[in-house]
Tab-separated table of C-alpha atoms in Angstrom:
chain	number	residue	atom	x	y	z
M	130	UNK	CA	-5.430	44.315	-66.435
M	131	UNK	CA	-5.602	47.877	-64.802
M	132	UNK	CA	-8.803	47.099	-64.146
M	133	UNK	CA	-8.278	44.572	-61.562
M	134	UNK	CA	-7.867	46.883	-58.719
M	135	UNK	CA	-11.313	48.421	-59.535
M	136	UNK	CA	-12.482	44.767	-58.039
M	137	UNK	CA	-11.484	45.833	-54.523
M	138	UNK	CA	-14.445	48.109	-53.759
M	139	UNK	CA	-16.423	46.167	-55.797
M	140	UNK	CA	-15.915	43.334	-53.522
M	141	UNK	CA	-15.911	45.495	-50.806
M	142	UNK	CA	-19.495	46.676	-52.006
M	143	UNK	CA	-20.708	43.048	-52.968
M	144	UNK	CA	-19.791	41.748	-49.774
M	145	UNK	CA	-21.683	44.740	-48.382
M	146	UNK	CA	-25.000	43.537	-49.847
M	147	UNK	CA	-24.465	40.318	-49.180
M	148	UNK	CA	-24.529	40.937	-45.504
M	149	UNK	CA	-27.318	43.222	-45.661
M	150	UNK	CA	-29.880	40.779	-47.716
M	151	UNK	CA	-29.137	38.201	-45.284
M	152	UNK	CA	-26.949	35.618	-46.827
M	153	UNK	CA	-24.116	36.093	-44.229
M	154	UNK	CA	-26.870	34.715	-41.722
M	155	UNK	CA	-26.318	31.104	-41.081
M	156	UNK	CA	-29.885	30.367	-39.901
M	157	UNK	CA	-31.230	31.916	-43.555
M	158	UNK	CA	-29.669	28.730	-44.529
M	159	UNK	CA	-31.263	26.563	-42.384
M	160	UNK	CA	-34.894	27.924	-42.916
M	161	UNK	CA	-34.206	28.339	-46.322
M	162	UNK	CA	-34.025	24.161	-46.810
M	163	UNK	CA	-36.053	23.587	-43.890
M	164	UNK	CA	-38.754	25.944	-46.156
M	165	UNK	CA	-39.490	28.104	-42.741
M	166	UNK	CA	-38.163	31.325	-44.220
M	167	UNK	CA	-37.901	32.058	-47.697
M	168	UNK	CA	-35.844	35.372	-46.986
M	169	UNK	CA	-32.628	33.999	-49.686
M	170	UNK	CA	-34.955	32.686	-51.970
M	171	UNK	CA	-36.736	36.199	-52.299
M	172	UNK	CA	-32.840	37.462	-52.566
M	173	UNK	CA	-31.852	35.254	-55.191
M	174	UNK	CA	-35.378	35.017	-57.452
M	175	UNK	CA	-35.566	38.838	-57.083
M	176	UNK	CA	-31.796	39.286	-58.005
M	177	UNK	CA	-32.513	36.694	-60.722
M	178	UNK	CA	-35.226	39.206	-62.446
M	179	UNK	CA	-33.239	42.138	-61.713
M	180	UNK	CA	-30.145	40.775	-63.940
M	181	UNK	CA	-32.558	39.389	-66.378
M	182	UNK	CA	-33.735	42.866	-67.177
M	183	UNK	CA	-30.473	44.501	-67.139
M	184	UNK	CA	-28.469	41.864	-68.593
M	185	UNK	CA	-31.275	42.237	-71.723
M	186	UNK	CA	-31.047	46.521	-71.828
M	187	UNK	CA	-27.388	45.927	-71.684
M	188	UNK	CA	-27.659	43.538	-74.945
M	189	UNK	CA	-30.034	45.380	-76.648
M	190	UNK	CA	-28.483	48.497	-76.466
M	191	UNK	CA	-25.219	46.682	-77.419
M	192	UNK	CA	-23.416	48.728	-74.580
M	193	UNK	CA	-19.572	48.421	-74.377
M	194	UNK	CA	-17.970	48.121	-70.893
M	195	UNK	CA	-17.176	51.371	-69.012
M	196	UNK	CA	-13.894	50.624	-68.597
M	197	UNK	CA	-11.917	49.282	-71.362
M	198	UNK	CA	-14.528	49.636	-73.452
M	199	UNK	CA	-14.895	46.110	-74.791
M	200	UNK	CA	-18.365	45.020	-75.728
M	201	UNK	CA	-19.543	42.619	-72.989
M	202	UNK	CA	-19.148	38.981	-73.520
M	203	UNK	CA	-22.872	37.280	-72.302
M	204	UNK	CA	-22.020	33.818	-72.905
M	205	UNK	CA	-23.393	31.568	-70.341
M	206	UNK	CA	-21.365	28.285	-69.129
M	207	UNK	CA	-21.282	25.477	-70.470
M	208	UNK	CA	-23.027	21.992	-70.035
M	209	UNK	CA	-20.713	19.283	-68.993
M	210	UNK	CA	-21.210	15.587	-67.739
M	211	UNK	CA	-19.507	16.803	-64.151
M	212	UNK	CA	-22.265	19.851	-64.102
M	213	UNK	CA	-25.142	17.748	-62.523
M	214	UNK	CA	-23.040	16.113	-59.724
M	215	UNK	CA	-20.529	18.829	-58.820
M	216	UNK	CA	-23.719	20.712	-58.295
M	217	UNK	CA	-25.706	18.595	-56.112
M	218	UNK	CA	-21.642	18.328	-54.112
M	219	UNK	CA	-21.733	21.976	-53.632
M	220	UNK	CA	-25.437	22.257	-52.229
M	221	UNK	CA	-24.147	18.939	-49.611
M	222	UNK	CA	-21.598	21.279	-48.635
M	223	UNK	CA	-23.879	24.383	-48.984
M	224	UNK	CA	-26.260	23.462	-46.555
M	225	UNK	CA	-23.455	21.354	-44.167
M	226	UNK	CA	-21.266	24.997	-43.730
M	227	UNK	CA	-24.027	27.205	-44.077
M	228	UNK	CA	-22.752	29.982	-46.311
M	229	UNK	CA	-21.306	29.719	-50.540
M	230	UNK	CA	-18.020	30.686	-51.916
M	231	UNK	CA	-18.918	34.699	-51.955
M	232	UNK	CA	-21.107	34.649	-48.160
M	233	UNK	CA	-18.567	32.935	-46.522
M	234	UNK	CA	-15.263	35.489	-47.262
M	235	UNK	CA	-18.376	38.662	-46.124
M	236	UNK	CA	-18.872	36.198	-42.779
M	237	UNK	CA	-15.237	35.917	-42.038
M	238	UNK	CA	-14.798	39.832	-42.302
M	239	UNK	CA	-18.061	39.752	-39.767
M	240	UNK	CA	-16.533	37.796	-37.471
M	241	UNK	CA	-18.117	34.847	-37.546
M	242	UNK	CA	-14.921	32.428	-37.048
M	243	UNK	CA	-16.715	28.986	-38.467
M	244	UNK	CA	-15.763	30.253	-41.536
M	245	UNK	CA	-11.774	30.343	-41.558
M	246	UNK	CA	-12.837	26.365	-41.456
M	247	UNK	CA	-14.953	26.866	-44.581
M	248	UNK	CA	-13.030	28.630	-46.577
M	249	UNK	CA	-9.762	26.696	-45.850
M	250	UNK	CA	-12.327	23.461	-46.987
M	251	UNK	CA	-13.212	25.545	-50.136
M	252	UNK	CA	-9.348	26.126	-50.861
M	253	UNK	CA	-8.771	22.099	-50.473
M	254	UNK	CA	-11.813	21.197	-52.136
M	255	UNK	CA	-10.644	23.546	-55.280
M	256	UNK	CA	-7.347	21.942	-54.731
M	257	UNK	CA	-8.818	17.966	-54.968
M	258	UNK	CA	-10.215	19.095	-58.088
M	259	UNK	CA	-6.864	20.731	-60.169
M	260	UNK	CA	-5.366	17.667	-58.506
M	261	UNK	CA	-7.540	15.436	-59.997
M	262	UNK	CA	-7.357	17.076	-63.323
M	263	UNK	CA	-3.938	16.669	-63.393
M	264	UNK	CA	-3.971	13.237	-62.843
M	265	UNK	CA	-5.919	12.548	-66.006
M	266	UNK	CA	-4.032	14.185	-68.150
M	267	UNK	CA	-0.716	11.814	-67.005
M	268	UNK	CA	-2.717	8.408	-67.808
M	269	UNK	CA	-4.320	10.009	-71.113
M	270	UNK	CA	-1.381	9.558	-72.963
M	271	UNK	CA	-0.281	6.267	-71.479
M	272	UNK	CA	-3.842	4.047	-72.451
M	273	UNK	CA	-2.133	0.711	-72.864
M	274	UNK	CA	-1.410	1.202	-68.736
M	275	UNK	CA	-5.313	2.168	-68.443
M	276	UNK	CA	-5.930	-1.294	-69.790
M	277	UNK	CA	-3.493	-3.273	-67.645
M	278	UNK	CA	-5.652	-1.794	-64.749
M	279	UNK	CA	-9.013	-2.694	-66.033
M	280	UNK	CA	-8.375	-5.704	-67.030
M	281	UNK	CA	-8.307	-7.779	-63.959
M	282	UNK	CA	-11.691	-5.682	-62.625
M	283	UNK	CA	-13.570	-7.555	-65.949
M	284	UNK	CA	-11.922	-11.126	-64.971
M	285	UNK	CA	-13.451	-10.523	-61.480
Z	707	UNK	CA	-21.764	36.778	-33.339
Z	708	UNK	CA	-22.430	39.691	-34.807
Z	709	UNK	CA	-25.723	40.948	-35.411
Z	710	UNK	CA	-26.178	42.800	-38.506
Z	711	UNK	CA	-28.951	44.632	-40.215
Z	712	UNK	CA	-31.267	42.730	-42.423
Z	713	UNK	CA	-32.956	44.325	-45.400
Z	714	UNK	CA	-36.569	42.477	-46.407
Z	715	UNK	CA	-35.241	39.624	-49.211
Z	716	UNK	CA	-36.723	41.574	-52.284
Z	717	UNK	CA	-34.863	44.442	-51.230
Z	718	UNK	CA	-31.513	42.424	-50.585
Z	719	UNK	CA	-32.331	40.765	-53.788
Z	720	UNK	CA	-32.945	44.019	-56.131
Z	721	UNK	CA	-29.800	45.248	-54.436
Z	722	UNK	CA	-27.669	42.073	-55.298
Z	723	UNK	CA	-29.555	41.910	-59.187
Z	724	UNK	CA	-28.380	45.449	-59.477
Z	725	UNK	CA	-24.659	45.151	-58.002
Z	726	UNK	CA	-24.516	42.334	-60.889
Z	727	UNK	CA	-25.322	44.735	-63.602
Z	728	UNK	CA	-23.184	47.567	-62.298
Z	729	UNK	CA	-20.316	44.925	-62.414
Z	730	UNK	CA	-20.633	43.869	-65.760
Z	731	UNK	CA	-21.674	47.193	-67.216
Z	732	UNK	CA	-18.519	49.090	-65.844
Z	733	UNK	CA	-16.092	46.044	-65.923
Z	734	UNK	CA	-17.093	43.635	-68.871
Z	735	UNK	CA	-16.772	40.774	-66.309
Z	736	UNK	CA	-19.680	38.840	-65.215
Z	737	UNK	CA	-20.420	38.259	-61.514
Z	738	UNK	CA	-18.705	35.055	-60.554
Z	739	UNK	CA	-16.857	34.075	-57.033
Z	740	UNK	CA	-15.744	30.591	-56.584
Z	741	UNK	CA	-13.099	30.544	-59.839
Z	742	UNK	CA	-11.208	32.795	-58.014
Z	743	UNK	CA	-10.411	30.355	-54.909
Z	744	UNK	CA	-7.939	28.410	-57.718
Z	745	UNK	CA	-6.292	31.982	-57.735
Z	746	UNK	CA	-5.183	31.255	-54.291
Z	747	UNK	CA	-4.009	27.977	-55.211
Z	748	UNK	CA	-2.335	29.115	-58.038
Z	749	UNK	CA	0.053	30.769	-55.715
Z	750	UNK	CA	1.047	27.339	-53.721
Z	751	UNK	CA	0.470	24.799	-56.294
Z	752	UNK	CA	2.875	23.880	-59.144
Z	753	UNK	CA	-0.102	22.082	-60.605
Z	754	UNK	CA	-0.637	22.502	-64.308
Z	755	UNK	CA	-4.572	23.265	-63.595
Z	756	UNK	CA	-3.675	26.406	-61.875
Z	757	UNK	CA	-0.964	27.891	-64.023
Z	758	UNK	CA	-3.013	27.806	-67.756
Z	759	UNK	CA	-6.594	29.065	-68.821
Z	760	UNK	CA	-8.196	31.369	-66.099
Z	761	UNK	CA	-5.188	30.849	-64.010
Z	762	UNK	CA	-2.143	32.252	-66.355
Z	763	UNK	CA	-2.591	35.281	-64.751
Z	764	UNK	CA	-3.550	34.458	-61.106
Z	765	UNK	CA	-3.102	38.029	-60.009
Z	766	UNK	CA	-6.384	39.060	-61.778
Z	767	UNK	CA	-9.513	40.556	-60.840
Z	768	UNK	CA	-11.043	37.556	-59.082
Z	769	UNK	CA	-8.051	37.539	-56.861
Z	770	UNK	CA	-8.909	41.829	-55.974
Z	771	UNK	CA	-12.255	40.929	-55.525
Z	772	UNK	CA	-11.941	37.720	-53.237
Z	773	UNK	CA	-9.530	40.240	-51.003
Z	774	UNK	CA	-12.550	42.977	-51.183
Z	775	UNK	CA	-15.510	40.760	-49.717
Z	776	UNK	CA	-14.494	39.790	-46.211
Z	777	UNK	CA	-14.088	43.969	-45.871
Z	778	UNK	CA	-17.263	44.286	-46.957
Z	779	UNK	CA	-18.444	41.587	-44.430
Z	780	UNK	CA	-16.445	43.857	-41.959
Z	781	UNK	CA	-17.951	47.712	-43.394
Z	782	UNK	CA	-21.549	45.735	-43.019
Z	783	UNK	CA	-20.846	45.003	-39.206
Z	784	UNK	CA	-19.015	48.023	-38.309
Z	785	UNK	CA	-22.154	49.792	-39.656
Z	786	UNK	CA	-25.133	47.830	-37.835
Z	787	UNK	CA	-25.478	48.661	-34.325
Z	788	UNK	CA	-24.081	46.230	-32.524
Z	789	UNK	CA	-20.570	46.037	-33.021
Z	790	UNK	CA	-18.055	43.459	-34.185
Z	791	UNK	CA	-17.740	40.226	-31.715
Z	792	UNK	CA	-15.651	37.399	-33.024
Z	793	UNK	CA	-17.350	33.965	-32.364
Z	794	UNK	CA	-17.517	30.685	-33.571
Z	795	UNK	CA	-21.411	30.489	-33.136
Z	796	UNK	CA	-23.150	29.427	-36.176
Z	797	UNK	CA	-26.390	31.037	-34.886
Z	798	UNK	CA	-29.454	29.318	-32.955
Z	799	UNK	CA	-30.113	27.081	-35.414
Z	800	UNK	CA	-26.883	25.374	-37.019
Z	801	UNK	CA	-25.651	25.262	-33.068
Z	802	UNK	CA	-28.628	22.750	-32.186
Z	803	UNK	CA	-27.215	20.254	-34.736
Z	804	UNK	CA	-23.147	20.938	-35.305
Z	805	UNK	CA	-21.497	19.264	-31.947
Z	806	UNK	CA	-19.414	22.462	-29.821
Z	807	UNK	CA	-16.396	21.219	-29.087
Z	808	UNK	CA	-14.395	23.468	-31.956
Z	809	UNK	CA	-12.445	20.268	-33.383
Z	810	UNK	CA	-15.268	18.793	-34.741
Z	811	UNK	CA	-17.046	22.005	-35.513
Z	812	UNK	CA	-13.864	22.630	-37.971
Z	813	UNK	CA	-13.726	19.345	-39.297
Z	814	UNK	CA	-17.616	19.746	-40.330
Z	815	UNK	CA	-17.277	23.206	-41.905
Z	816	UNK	CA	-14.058	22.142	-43.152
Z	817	UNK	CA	-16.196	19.193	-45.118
Z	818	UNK	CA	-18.784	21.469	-45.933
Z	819	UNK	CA	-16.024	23.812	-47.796
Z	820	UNK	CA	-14.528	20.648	-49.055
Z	821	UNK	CA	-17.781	19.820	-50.507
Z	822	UNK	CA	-18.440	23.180	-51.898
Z	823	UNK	CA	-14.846	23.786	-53.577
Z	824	UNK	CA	-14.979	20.538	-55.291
Z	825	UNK	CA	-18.313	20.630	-56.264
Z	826	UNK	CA	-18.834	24.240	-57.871
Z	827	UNK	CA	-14.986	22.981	-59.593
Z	828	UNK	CA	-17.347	19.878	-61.326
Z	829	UNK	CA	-20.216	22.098	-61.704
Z	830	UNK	CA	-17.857	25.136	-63.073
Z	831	UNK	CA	-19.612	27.363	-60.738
Z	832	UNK	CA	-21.313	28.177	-57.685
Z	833	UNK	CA	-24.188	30.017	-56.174
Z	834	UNK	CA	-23.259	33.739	-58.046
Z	835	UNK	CA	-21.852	31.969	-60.931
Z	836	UNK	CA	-24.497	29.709	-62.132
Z	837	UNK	CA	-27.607	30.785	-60.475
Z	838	UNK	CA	-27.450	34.470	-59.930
Z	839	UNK	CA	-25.691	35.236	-63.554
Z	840	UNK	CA	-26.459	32.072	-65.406
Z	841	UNK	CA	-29.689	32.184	-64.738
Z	842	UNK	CA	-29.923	35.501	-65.506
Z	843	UNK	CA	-28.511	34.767	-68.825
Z	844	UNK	CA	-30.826	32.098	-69.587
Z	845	UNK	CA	-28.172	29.496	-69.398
Z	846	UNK	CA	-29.685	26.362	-69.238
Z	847	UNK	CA	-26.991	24.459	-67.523
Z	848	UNK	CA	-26.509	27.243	-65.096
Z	849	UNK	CA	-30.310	26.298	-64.488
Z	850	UNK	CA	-29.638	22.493	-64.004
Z	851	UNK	CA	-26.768	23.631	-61.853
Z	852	UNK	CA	-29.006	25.759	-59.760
Z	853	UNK	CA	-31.454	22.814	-59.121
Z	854	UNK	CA	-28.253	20.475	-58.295
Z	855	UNK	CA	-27.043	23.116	-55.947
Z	856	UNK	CA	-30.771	23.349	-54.078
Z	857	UNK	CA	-31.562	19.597	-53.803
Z	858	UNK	CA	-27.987	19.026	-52.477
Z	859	UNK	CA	-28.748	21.731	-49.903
Z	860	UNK	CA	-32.303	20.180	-48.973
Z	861	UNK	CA	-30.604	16.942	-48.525
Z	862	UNK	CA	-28.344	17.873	-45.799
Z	863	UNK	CA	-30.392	20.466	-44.240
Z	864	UNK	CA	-33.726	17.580	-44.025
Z	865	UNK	CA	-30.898	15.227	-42.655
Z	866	UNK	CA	-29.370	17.252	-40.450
Z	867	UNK	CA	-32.728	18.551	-38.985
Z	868	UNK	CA	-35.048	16.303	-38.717
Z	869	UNK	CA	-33.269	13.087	-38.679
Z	870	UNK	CA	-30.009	13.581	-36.757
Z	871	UNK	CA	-31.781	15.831	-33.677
């Protein structure tokens, strides 16, 4: 966990790029969905190919993490039945605010004030969903109450 | 708003592609952002969700390099040549279609985030996440995610564009 502070000028150096390819610019956004400008989709396709080709010299040569030293963990994420709509949520709100989780703490630290709103709706929004979660786990272990509720819904 | 210097996308892109791999070859940890918002409710929030898994520890990484990005944001405007000017613009396009008055402006982006929070929670990731490192992985939900994420963006974008204006 010593580590952790290392993540400060990494952040400091992602948010950096960020800026600098374009994705702190809301109107990349717009012309990005409006297919005007592809400027973000050349960032991310590019950056796609880029990872691709490390990610696969970092496998092959089975390289252990710098610091640490713990060989690197590549496993992806996995599928779930929320994947396919929490994604199309997040690219409503992605082209609503303008900006993603990472572009929008870079535009805050340009400035650009819109996005103390979007990143206090990101909070809630993360919120809603550990909310949620813990909501199902008080009815799992009550499911005769579960079917008290249904019930009337299959009379109607 | 702040201007800021724009590199051509390729070279923004090789530049993001090869922060990624820096990351993960000196730290282990794979690019990801929008986990580490739950780090910030971990510290308000007696919930369950935020106190076990990736949130035992909310004081993590994530939570250094949430803190690090907005500085970033603020390095990559002190260094193009305008200089920093704090505005609630949303540039020439978004201001054609998001009403000024700020109370409404806030309560859009503030759906927008809502949107976006909940959304990459379903999806288990967002934009660096899924596309940038899942894809790069050849993670095929990170791909289905990816798609999800860009035909959720065309929706509101068409909408807002060309049928609201």
């Amino acid at each position: 966990m010593k580590d952790k502070i290392l993540f400060l000028p990494l952040g400091i150096l992602f948010g950096f790029l960020l800026s600098r390819a374009g994705a702190t610019t809301y109107d990349f956004y717009a012309q990005l969905f409006l297919f005007q400008d592809l400027q973000l989709l050349w960032v991310i396709s590019v950056a796609i190919v880029v990872g691709l080709l490390g990610i696969g010299l970092l496998k092959l040569t089975n390289f252990k993490a710098l610091v640490g030293g713990k060989s690197i963990d590549f496993k992806g994420k996995p599928y779930r039945p929320s994947l396919i709509p929490g994604a199309v949520l997040f690219g409503l709100g992605w082209g609503l605010a303008g900006a993603c989780p990472g572009t929008v703490l870079a535009m805050l630290g340009e400035g650009k004030l819109g996005a103390i709103f979007t990143i206090f709706g990101i909070i809630l929004g993360t919120y809603l969903y550990g909310w949620q979660v813990g909501l199902r786990m008080d009815t799992k272990p009550q499911p005769s109450a579960d079917q008290i509720i249904v019930k009337p819904d299959i009379i109607s | 708003m702040t201007e800021v210097i724009v590199w051509d996308g390729w070279i923004g892109g090789i530049a993001i592609g090869l922060y990624a791999i820096f990351q993960v070859w000196l730290t282990g940890k794979l690019l990801g952002v929008s986990t580490g918002y739950g780090n910030l409710c971990s510290f308000t929030s007696r919930l369950p969700f935020f106190h076990r898994d990736s949130y035992s520890q909310p004081n993590n990484w994530r939570l250094w390099f949430l803190i690090g990005i907005p500085l970033g944001g603020l390095m990559a405007s002190f260094t193009s040549p305008e200089s920093l000017n704090l505005s609630f613009s949303l540039g020439d396009m978004y201001n054609t279609v998001i009403p000024k008055p700020i109370w409404l402006r806030g309560l859009l982006l503030t759906l927008g985030g809502v949107l976006i929070g909940y959304g990459s929670r379903l999806a288990g990731g967002c934009t660096s996440g899924h596309t940038i490192t899942g894809v790069s992985l050849l993670n095929w939900p990170s791909l289905v995610a990816s798609a999800g994420f860009f035909i959720g963006g065309t929706v509101t974008v068409q909408v807002m564009f060309n049928l609201l204006v």
